[in-house]
Short mmCIF file of C-alpha atoms in Angstrom, two decimals:
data_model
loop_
_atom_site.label_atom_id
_atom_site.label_comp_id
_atom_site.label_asym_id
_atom_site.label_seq_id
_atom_site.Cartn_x
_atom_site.Cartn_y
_atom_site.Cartn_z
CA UNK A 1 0.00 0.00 0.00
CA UNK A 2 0.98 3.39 -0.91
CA UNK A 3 1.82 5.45 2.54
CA UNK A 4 -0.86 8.14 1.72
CA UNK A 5 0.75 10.51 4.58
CA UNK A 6 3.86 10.85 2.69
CA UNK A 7 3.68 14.37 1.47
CA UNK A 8 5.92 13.31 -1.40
CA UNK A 9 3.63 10.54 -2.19
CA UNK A 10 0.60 12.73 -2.24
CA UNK A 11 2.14 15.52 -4.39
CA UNK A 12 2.99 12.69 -6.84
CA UNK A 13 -0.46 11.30 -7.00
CA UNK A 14 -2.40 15.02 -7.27
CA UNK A 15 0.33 16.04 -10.15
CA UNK A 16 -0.21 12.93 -11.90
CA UNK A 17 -3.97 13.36 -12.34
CA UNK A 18 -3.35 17.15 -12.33
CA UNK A 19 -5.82 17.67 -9.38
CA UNK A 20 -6.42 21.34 -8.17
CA UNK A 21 -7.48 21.47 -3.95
CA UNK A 22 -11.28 23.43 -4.04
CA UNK A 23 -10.90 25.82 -0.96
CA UNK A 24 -15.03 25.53 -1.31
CA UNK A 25 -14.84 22.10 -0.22
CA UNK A 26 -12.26 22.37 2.04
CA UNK A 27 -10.40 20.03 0.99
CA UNK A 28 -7.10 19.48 3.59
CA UNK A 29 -5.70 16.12 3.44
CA UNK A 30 -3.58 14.34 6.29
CA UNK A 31 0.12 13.94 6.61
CA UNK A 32 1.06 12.54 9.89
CA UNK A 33 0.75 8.98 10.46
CA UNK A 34 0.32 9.40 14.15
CA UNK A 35 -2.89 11.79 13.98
CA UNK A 36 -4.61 8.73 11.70
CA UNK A 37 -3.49 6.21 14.10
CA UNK A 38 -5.47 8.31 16.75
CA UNK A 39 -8.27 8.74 13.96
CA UNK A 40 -8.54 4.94 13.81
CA UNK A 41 -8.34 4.23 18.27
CA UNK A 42 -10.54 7.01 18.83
CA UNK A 43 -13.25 5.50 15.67
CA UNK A 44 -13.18 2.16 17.46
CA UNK A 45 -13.61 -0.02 13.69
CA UNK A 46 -12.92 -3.53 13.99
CA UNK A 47 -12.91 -6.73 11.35
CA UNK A 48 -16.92 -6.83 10.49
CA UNK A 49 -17.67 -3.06 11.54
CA UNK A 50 -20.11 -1.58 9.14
CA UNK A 51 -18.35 2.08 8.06
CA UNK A 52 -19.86 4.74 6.61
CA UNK A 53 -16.93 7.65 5.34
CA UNK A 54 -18.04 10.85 4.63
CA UNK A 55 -15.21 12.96 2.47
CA UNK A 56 -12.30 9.93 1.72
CA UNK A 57 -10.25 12.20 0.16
CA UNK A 58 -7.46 10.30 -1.37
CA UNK A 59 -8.14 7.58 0.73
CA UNK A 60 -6.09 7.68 3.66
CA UNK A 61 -8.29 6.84 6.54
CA UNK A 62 -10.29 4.66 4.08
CA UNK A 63 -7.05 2.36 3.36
CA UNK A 64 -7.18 1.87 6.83
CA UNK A 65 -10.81 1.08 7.38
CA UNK A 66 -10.31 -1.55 4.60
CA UNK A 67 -7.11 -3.28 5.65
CA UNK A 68 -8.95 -4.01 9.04
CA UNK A 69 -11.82 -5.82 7.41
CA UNK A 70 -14.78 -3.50 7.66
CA UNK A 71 -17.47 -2.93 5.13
CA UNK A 72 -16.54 0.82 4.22
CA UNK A 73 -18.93 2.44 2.10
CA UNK A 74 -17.10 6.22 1.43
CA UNK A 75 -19.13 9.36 -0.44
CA UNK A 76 -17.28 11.70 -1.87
CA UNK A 77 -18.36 14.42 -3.17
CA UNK A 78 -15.41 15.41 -5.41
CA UNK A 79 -15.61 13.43 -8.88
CA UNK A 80 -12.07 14.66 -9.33
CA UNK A 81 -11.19 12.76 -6.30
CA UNK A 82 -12.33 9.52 -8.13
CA UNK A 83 -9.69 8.40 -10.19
CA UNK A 84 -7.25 8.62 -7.67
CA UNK A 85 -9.48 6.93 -4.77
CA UNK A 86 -9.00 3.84 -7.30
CA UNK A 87 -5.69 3.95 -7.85
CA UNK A 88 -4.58 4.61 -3.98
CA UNK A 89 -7.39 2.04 -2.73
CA UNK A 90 -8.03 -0.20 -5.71
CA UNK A 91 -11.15 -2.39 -5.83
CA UNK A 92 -11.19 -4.37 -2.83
CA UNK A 93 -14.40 -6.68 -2.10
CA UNK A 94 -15.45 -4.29 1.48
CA UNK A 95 -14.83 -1.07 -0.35
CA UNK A 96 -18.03 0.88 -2.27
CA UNK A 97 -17.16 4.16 -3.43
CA UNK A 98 -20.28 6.97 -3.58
CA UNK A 99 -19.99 9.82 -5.33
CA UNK A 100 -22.62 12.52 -4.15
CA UNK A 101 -23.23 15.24 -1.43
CA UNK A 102 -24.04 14.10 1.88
CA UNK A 103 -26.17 16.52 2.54
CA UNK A 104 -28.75 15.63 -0.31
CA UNK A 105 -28.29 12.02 -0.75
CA UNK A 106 -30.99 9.87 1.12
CA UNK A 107 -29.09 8.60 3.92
CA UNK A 108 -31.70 6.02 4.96
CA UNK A 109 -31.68 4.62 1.38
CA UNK A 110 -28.11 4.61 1.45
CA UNK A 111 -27.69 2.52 4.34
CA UNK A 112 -30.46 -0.11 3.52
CA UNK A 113 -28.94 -0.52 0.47
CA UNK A 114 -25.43 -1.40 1.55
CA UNK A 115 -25.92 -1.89 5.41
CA UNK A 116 -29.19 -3.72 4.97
CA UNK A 117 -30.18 -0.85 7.39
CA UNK A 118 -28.01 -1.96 10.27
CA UNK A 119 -26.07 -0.42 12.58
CA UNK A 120 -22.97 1.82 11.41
CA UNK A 121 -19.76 4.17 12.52
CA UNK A 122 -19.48 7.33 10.75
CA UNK A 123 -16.17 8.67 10.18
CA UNK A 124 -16.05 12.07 8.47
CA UNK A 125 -13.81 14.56 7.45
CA UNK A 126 -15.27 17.40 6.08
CA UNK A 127 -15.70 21.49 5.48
CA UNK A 128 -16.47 22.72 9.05
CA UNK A 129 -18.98 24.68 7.53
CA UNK A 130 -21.12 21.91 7.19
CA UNK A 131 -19.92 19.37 9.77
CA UNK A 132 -22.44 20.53 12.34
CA UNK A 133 -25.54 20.63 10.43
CA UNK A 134 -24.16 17.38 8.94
CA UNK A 135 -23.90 15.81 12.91
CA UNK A 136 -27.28 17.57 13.26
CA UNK A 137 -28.97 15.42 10.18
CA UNK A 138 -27.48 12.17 12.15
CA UNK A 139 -28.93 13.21 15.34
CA UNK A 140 -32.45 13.85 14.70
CA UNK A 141 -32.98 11.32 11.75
CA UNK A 142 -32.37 9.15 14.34
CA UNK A 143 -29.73 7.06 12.17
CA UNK A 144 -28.81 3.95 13.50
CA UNK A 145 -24.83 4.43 14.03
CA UNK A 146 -23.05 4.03 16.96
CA UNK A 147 -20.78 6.01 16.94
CA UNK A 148 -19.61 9.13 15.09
CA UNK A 149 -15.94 10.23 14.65
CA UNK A 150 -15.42 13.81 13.06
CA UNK A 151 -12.51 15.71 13.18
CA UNK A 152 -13.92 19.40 13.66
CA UNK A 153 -12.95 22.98 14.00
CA UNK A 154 -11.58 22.95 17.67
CA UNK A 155 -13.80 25.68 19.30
CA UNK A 156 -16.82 23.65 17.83
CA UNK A 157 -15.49 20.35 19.35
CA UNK A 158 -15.07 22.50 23.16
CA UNK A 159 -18.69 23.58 22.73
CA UNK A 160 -19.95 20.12 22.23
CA UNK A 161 -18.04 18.68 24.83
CA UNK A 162 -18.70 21.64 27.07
CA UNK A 163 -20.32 21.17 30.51
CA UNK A 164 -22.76 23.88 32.36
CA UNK A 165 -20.68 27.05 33.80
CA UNK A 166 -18.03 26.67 31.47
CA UNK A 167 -17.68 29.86 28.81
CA UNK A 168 -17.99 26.89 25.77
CA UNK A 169 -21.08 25.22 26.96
CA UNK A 170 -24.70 26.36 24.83
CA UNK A 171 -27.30 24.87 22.69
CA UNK A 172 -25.28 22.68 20.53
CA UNK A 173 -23.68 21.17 23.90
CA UNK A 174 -26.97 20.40 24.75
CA UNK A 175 -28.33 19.17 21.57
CA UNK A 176 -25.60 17.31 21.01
CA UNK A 177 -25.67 15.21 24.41
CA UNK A 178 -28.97 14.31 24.72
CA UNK A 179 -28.14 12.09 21.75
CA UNK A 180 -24.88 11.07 22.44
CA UNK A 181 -21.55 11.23 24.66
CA UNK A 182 -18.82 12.83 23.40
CA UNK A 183 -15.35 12.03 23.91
CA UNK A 184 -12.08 14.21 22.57
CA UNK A 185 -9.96 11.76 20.31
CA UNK A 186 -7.22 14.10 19.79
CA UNK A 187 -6.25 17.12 18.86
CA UNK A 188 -4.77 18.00 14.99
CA UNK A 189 -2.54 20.74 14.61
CA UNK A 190 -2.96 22.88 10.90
CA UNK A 191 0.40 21.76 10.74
CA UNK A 192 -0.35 18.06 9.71
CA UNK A 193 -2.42 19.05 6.88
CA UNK A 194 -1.66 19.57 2.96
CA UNK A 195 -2.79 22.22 2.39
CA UNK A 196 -2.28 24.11 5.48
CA UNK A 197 -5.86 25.26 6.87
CA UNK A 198 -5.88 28.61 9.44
CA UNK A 199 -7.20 26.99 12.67
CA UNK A 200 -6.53 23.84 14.53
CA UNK A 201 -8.91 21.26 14.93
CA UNK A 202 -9.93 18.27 17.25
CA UNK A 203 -11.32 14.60 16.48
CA UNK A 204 -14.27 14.16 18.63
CA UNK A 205 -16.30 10.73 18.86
CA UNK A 206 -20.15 10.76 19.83
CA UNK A 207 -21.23 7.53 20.82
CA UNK A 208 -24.66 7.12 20.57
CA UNK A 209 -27.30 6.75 23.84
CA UNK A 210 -29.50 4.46 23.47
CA UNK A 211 -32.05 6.68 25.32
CA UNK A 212 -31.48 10.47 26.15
CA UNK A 213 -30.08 11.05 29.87
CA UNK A 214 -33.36 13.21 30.50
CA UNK A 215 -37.01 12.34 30.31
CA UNK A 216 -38.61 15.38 27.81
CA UNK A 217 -42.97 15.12 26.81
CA UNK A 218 -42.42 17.18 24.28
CA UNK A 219 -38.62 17.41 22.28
CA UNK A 220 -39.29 20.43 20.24
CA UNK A 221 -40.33 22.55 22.68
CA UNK A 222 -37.22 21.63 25.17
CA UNK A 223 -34.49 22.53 22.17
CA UNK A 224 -36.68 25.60 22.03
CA UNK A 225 -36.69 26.74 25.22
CA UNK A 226 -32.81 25.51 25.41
CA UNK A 227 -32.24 28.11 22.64
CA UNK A 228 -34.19 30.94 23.86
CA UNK A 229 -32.36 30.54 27.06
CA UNK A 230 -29.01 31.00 25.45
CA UNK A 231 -30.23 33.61 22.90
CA UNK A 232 -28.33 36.89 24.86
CA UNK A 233 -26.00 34.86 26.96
CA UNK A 234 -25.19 37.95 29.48
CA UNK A 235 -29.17 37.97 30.07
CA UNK A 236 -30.90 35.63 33.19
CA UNK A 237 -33.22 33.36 32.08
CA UNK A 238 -36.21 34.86 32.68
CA UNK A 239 -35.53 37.79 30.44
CA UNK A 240 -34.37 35.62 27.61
CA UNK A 241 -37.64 33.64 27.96
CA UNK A 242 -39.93 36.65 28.27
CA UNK A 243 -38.26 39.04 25.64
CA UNK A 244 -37.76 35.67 22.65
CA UNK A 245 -39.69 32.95 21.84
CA UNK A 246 -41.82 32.33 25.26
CA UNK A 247 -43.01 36.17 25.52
CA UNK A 248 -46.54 35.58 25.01
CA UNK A 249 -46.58 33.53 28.05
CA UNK A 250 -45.91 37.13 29.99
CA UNK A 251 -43.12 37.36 33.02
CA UNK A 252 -45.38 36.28 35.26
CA UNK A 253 -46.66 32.64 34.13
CA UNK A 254 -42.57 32.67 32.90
CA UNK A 255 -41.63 33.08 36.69
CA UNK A 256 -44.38 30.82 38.16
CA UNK A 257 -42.87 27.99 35.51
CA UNK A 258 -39.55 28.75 36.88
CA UNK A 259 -40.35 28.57 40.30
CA UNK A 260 -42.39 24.95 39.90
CA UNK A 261 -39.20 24.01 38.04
CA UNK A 262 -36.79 25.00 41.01
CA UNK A 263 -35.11 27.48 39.21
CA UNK A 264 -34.07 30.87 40.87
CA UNK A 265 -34.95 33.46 37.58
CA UNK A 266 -31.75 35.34 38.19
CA UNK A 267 -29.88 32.58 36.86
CA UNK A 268 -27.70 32.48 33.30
CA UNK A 269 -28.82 29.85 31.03
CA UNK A 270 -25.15 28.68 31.04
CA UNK A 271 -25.46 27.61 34.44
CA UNK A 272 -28.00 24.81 33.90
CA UNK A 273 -27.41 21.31 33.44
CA UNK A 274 -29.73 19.51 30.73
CA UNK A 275 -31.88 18.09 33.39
CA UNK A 276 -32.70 21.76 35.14
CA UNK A 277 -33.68 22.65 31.17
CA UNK A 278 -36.29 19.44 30.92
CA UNK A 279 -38.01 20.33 34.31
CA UNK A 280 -38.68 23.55 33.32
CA UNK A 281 -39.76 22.07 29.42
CA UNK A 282 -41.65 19.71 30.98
CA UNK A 283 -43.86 22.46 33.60
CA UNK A 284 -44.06 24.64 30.82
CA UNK A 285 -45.70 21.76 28.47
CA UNK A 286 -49.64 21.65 29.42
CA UNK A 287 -49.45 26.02 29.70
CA UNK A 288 -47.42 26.07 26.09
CA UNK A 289 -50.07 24.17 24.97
CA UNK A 290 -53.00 25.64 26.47
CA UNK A 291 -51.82 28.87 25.04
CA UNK A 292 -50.91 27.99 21.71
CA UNK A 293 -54.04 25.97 21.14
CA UNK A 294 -56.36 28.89 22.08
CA UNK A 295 -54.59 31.14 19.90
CA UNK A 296 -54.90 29.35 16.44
#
């Protein structure tokens, strides 16, 4: 196998199918063996594991994913990136190469086709413009992988991660661990990339819950009261409840909610834990309700 971390390798293979990088598609390939080896612990794939790759590149993780025995299908949304994908990975019996957007293919179809709708890993490597609402589709499509291994802008990574009272933690902490737990892989330098991108980043792995850590009656409204409460961050949560989304309800039914919920109203919405957040969803559920109902 061709060491697809050498940067002499890779300048080799991009001049010989005179491949231009698209700074739209942000395309930053590896070259430091020890960051994939870290890729690979952190992504947990073993001999059987079904694989799903989002943005292969030239193949470097993928030649990995192969040569362990899992059943890697990889999309790429780069058709100049094809040709080269089969000449650094070939045509090996566990390997299906896709070449589309991941963000309008039909995932589901995708993975009854080739996983027979089993469960999955995602491993993805992508613009970090799109990596969250790409994490996002994952979440609330309720896919069924296990886990999901991105490597993602770094202050992105801290806010998912992020616990409450720390500067990082906000909505997409939130949304992101009621689904799953995230663990920091690593983190990767903008020096082991070709070409060289302007920030750092960090490999993050979400496993999957199988059930959320709190008990919600109704989802949509607790990710909307979860972002109205972070909406003005230097604001306490009673006037980001009563000035956004929840100001029909009127200070006082907002403070009487608050109260039933245990929550003093002078309190930062950085400063509560997920479970604070679905006591307070869950009391404001039957008047939410109640008031929308009566006002269609």
């Amino acid at each position: 196998m061709k060491p697809l971390t050498s940067p002499k390798v890779i300048r080799e293979i991009l001049e010989r199918h005179n491949f231009k990088f698209s700074k739209s598609l942000g395309q930053n390939f590896l070259i430091d063996r020890n960051i994939v080896e870290k890729i690979m612990e952190g992504a947990q794939v073993t001999q059987g594991d079904r694989v799903l790759e989002i943005g292969p590149g030239i193949g470097t993780l993928t030649q990995e994913f192969v040569s362990k025995g899992a059943e890697v299908v990889a999309v790429e949304i780069d058709k100049n990136l094809l040709p080269i994908l089969e000449e650094t990975l070939g045509s090996p019996p566990n390997l299906t190469i896709v070449h589309g957007d991941i963000l309008k293919i039909d995932i589901h179809q995708l993975i009854n086709e080739y996983f027979e709708g089993k469960d999955f890993k995602v491993v993805a490597n992508l613009p970090y413009y799109i990596t969250t609402p790409i994490i996002m589709r994952f979440l609330e499509e309720h896919l069924p992988f296990t886990t999901l291994t991105v490597m993602i802008q770094k202050e992105v990574a801290q806010r998912m991660a992020a616990e409450p009272g720390q500067k990082e933690y906000g909505s997409l902490s939130i949304a992101v661990q009621y689904y799953t737990k995230p663990r920091i892989v690593c983190k990767v330098p903008s020096s082991v990339f070709m070409p060289r991108p302007k920030v750092d980043s960090i490999v993050i792995a979400l496993d999957r819950l199988d059930e959320p850590p709190v008990k919600v009656y109704d989802r949509d409204l607790f990710f909307k009261l979860v972002k109205a409460a972070f909406a003005k961050r230097r604001k306490t949560i009673v006037n980001n409840l009563t000035s956004g989304e929840f100001q029909e309800l009127g200070r006082e039914k907002v403070l009487e909610i608050l109260e039933n919920s245990g929550i003093d109203p002078t309190r930062r919405g950085e400063t509560l834990d997920m479970q604070e957040f679905a006591n307070i969803a869950n009391n404001m559920r039957d008047i939410y309700s109640k008031l929308k109902t009566s006002g269609e």
